[in-house]
mmCIF file of C-alpha atoms in Angstrom:
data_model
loop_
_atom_site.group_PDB
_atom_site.id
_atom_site.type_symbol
_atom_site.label_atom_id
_atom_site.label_comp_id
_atom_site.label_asym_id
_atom_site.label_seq_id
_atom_site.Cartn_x
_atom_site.Cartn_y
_atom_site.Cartn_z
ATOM 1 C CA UNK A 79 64.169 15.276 -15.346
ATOM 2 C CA UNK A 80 62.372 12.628 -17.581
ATOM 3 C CA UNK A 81 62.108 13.181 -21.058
ATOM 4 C CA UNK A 82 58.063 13.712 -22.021
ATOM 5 C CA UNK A 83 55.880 11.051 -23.481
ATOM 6 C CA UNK A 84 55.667 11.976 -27.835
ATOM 7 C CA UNK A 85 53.545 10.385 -30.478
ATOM 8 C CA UNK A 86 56.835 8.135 -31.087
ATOM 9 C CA UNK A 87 56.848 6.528 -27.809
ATOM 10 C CA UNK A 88 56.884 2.936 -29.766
ATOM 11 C CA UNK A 89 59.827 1.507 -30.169
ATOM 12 C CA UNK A 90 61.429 0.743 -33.512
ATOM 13 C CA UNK A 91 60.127 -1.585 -35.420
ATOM 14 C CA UNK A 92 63.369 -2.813 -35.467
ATOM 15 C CA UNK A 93 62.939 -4.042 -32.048
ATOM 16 C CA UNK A 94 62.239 -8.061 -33.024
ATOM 17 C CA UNK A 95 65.814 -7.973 -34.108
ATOM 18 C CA UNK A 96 66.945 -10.017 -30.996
ATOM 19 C CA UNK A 97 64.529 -13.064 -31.688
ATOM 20 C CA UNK A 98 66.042 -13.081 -35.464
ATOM 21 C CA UNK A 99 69.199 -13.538 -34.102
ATOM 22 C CA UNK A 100 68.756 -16.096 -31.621
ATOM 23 C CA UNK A 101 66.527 -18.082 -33.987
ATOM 24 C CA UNK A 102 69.351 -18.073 -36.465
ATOM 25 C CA UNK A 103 72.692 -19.089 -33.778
ATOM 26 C CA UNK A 104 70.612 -21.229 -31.634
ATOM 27 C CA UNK A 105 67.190 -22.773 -34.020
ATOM 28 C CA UNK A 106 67.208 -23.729 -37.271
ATOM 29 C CA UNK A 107 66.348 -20.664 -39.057
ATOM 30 C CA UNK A 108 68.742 -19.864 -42.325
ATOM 31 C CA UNK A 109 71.014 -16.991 -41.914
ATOM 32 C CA UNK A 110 69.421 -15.392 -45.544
ATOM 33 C CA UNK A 111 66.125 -15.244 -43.116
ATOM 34 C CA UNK A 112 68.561 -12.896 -40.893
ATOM 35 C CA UNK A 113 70.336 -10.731 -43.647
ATOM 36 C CA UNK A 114 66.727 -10.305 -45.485
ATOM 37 C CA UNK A 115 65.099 -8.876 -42.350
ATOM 38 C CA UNK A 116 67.574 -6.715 -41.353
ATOM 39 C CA UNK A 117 67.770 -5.211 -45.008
ATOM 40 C CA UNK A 118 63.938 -5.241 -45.357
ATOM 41 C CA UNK A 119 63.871 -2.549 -42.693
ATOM 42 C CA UNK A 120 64.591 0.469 -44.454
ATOM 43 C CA UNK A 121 66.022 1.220 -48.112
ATOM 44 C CA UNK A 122 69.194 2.849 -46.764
ATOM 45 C CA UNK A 123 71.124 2.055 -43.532
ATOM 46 C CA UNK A 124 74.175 3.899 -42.397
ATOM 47 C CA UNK A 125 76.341 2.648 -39.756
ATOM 48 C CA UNK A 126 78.541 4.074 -36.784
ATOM 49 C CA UNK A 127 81.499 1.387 -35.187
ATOM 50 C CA UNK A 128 82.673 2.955 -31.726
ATOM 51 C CA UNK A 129 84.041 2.165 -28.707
ATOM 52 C CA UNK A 130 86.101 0.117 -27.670
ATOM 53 C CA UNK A 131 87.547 -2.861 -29.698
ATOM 54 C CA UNK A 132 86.101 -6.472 -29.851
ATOM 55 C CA UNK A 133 86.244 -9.495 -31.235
ATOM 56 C CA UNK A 134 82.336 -9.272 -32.641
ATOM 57 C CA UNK A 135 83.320 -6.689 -34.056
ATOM 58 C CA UNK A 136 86.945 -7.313 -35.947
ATOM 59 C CA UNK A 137 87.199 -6.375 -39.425
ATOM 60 C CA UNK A 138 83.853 -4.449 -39.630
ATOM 61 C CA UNK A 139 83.793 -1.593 -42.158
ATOM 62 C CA UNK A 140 80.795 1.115 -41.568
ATOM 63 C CA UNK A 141 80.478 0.684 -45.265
ATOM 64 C CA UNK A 142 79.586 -2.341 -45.134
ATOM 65 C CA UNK A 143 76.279 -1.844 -43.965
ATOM 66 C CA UNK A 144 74.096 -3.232 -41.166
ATOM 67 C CA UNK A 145 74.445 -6.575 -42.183
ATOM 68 C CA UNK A 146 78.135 -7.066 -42.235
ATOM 69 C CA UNK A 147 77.757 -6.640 -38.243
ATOM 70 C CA UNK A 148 75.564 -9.975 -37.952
ATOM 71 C CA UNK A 149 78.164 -13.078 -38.607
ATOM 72 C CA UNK A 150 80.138 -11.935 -35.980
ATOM 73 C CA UNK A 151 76.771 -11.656 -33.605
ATOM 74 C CA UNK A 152 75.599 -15.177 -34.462
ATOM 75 C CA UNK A 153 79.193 -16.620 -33.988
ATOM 76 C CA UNK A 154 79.480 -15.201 -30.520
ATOM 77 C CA UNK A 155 76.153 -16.392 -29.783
ATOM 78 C CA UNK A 156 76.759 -19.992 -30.885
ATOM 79 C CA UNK A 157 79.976 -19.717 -29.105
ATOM 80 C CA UNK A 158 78.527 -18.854 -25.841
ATOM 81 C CA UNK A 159 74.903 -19.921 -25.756
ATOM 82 C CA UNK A 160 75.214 -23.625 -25.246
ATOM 83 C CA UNK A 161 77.177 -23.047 -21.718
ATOM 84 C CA UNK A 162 75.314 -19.899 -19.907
ATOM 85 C CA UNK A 163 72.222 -18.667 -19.784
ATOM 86 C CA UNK A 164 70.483 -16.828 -22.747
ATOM 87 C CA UNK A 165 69.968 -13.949 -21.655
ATOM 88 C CA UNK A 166 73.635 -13.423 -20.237
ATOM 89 C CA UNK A 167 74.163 -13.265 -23.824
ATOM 90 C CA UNK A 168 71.501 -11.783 -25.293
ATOM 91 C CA UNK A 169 69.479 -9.092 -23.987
ATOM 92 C CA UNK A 170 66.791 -6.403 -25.475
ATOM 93 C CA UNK A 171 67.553 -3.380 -23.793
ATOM 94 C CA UNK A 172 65.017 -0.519 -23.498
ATOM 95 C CA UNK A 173 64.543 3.116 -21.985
ATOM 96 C CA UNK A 174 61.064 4.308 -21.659
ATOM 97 C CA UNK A 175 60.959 7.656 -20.490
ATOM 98 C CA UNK A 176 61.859 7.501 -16.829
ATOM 99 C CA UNK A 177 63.039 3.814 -17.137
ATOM 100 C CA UNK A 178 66.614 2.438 -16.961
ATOM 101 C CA UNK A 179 65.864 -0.618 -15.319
ATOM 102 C CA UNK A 180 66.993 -2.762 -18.010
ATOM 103 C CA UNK A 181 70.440 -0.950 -18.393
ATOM 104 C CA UNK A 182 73.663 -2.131 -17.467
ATOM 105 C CA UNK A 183 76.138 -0.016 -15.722
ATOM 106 C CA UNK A 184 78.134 1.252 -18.513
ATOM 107 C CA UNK A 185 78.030 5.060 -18.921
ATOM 108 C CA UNK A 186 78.306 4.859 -22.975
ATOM 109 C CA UNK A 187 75.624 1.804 -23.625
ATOM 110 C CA UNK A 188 73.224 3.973 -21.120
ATOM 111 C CA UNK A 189 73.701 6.902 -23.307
ATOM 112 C CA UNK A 190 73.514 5.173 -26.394
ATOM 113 C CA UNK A 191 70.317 3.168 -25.339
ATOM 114 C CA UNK A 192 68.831 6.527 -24.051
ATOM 115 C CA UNK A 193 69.243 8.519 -27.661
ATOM 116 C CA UNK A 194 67.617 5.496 -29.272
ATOM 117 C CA UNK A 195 64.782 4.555 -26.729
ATOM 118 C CA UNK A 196 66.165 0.602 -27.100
ATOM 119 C CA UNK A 197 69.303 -1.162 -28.174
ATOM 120 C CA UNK A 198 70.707 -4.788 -28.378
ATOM 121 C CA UNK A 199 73.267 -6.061 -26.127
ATOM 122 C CA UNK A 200 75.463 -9.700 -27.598
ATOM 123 C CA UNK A 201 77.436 -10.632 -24.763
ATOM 124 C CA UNK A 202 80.161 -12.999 -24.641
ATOM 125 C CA UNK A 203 79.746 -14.206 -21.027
ATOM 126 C CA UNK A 204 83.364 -15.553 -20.735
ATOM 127 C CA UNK A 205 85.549 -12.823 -21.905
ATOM 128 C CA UNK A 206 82.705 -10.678 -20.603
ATOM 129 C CA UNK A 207 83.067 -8.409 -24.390
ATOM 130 C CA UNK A 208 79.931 -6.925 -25.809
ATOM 131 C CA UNK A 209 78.260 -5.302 -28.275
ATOM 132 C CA UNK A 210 75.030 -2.779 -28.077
ATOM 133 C CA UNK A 211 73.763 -2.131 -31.533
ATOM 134 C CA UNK A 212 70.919 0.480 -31.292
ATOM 135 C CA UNK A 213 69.595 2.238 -34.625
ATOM 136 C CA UNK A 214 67.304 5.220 -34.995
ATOM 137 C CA UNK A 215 65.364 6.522 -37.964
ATOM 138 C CA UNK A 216 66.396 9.940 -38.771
ATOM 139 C CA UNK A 217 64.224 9.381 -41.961
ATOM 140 C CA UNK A 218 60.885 7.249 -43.436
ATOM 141 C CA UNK A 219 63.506 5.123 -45.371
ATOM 142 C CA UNK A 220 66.717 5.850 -43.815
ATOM 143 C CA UNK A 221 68.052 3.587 -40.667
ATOM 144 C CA UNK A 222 71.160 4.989 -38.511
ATOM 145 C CA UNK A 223 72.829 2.150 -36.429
ATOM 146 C CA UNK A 224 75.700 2.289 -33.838
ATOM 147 C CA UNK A 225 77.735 -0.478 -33.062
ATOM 148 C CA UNK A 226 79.558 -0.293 -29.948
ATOM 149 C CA UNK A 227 82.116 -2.588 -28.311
ATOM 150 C CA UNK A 228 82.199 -2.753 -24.662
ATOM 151 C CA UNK A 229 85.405 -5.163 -23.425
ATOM 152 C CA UNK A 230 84.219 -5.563 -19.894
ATOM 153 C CA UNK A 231 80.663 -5.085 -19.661
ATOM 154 C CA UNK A 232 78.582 -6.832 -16.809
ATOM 155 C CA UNK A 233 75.053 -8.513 -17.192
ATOM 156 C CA UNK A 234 72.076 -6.516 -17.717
ATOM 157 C CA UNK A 235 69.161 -6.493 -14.657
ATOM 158 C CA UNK A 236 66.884 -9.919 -16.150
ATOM 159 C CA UNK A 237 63.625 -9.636 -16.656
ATOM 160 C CA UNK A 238 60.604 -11.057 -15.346
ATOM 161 C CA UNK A 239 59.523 -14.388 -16.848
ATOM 162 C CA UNK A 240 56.250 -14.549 -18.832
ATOM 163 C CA UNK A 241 54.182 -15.680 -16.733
ATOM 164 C CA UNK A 242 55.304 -12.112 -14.273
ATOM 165 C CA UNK A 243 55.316 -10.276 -17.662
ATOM 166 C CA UNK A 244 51.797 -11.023 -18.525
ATOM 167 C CA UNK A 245 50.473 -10.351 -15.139
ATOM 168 C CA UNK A 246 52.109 -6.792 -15.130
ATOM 169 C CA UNK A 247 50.966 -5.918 -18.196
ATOM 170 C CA UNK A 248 47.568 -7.017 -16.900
ATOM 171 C CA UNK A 249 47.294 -4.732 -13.337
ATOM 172 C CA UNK A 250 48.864 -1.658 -15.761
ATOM 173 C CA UNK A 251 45.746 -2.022 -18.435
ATOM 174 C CA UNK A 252 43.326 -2.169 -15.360
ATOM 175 C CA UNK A 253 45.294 1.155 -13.951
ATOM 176 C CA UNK A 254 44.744 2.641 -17.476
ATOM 177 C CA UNK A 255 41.197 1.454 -17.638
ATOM 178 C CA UNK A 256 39.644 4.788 -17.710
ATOM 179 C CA UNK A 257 41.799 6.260 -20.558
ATOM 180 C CA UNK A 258 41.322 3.110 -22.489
ATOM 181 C CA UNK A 259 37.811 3.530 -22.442
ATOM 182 C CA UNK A 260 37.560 6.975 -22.993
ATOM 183 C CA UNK A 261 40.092 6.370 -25.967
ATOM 184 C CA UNK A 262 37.947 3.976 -27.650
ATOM 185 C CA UNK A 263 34.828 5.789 -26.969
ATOM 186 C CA UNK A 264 36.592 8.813 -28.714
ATOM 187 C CA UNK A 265 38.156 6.774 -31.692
ATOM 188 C CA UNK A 266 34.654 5.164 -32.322
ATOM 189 C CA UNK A 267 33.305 8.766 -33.056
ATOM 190 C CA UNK A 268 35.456 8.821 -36.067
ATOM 191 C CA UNK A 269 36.547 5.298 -36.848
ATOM 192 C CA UNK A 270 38.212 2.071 -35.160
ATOM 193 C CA UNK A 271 41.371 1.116 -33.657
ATOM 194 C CA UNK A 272 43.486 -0.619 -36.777
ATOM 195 C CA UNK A 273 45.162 -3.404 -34.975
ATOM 196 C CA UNK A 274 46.514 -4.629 -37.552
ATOM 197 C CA UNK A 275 49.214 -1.719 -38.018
ATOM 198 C CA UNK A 276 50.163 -3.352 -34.763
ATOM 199 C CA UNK A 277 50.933 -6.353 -35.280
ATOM 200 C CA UNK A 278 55.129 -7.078 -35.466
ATOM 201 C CA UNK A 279 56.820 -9.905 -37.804
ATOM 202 C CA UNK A 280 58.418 -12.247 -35.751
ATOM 203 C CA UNK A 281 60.580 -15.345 -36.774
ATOM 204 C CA UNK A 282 59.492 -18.963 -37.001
ATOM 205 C CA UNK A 283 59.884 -21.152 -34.428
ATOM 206 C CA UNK A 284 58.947 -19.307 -31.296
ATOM 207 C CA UNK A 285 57.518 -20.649 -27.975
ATOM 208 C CA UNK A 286 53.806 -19.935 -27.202
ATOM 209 C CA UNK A 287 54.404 -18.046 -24.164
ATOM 210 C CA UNK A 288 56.505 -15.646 -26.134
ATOM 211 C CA UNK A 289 54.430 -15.329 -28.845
ATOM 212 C CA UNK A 290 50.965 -14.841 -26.680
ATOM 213 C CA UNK A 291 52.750 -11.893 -24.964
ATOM 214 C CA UNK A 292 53.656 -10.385 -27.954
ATOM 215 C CA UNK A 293 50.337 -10.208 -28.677
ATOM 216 C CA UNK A 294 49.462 -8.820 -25.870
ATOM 217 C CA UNK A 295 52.102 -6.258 -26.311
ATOM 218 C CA UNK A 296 50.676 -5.133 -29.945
ATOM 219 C CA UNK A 297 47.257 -4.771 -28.606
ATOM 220 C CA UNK A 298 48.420 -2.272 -25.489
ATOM 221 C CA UNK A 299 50.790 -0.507 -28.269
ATOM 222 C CA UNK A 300 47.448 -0.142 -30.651
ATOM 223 C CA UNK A 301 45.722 1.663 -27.623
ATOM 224 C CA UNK A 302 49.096 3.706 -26.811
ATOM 225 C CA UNK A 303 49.819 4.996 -30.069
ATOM 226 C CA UNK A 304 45.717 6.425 -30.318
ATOM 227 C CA UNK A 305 45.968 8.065 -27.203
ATOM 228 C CA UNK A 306 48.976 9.611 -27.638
ATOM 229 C CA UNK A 307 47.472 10.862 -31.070
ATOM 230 C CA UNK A 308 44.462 12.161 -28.977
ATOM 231 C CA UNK A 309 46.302 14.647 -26.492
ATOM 232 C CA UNK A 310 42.664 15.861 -25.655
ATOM 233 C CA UNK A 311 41.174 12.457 -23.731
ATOM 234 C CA UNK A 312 41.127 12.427 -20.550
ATOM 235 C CA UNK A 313 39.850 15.054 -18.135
ATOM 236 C CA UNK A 314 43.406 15.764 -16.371
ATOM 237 C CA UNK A 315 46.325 15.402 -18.497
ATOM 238 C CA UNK A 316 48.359 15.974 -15.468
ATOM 239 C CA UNK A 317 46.658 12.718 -14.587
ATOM 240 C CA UNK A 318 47.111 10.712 -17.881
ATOM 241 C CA UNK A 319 50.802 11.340 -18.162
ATOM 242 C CA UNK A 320 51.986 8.708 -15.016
ATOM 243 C CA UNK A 321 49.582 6.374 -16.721
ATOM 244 C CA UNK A 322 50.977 6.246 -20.483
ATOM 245 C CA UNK A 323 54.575 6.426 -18.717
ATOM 246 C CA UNK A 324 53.400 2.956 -17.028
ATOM 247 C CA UNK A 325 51.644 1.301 -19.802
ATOM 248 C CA UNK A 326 55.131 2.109 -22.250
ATOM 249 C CA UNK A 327 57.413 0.755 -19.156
ATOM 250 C CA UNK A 328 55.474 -2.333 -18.564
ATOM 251 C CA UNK A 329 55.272 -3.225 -22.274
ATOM 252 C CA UNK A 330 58.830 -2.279 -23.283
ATOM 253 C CA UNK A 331 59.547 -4.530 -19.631
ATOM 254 C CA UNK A 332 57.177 -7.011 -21.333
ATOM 255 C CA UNK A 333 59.415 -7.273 -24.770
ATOM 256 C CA UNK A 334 62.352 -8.422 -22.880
ATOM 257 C CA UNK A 335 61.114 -11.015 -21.203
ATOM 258 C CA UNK A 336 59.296 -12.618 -24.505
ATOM 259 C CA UNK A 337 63.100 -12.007 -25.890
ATOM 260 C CA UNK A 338 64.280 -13.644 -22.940
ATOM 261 C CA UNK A 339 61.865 -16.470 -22.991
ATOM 262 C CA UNK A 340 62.243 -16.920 -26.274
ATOM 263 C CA UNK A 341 66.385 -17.380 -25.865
ATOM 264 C CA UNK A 342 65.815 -19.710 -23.300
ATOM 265 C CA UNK A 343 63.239 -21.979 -25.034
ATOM 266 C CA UNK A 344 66.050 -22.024 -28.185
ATOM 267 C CA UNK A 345 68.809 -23.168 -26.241
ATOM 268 C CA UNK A 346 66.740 -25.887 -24.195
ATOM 269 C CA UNK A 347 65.815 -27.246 -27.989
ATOM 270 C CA UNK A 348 69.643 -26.971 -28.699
#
């Protein structure tokens, strides 16, 4: 049975991590840019190595911290970007309540990327190891990631491309028109809709199509996050439910492919 909808339906903020990464093994971006973000995320991080062994993952000491895991995700991305596809070795992965479709068919990452709500997966295409690194916040200032090597782990289902991404995203807000509008009406009783907390740091150096549908993504988690803080709009919440679980699967679907595009647009300028 699918898990309900919450108030913490979002993903973590965390999310953007992918687009750091690729920015750093396959742009120009300086690793420091990589290591700062990361560590900007919380105050303290504690990290979980499990599964199996792998070569992204040699030498790695949990007390390291988070960012001991990310020159050995940037080397395997240099190492294996240039020849396949990006996202054969790089994928956002993401579990919306009811929603695997971005999973790949390993029992552990599916579990791992379920507890979470999203995860990471750095593939080497060749040797066909990976890594999922998902983290969760058990705290306001605490981080928890899992690292977990996978040594034969098979491509992810890819998503759509932006252009498919943007137009989904589109027929789900028209769907959800109703609830928008009677969310707005209701939040402009007491205040406005602060878009702003929406908005999520990205890297330099990103393609317009990537960064135009994470914009569109912010806005539809704006209107998300009020309705699920306003249990009461709508006449049928019986109704409203299918909707929200729709407008979180098409926008989580919508954050892989602007990771995806985003991958692909850094190795063409590679």
């Amino acid at each position: 049975m699918s898990r309900p909808l919450t108030r913490s339906a979002a993903l973590s903020p965390a999310w953007p991590l992918p687009m750091f990464l690729l920015r750093t093994a396959w742009g120009d971006q300086p690793f420091d840019e990589l290591t700062g973000y990361v560590s900007g995320l919380a105050e303290s991080h504690l990290v979980e190595i499990s599964g199996e062994p792998v070569r992204m993952l040699d030498g790695i000491s949990p007390a390291s911290g988070p960012t001991a895991l990310l020159p050995g995700l940037v080397t395997g991305l240099r190492r294996s970007g240039r020849s396949h596809p990006a996202p054969e070795s790089l994928a956002l992965l993401t579990a919306a309540p009811g929603d695997s479709s971005s999973l790949p068919t390993v029992p552990a990452v599916r579990s791992d990327v379920a507890e979470a709500g999203w995860g990471i997966l750095v593939r080497d295409p060749v040797s066909r190891e990976a890594v999922c690194l998902t983290c969760v916040r058990p705290h306001p200032d605490v981080l928890r990631w899992r690292a977990r090597g996978v040594a034969d782990c098979p491509v992810p289902p890819q998503p759509d491309g932006p252009s498919g991404a943007l137009f989904a995203l589109g027929q789900a807000v028209v769907e959800a028109a109703e609830l928008i509008e009677r969310t707005a009406a209701q939040v402009g009783q007491v205040g406005t809709i602060d878009l702003d907390a929406h908005v999520t740091r990205l890297p330099a150096g990103l393609p317009a199509r990537a960064l135009e549908l994470v914009d569109r993504i912010d806005r539809v988690e704006a209107i998300i996050s009020v309705a699920l803080a306003q249990p009461d709009v709508g006449a049928d919440p019986a109704a409203r439910e299918p909707v929200l679980r729709r407008l979180v699967a098409v926008k989580d679907a919508a954050r892989r492919s602007a990771v995806a595009a985003a991958g692909d647009a850094a190795l063409r300028g590679t």
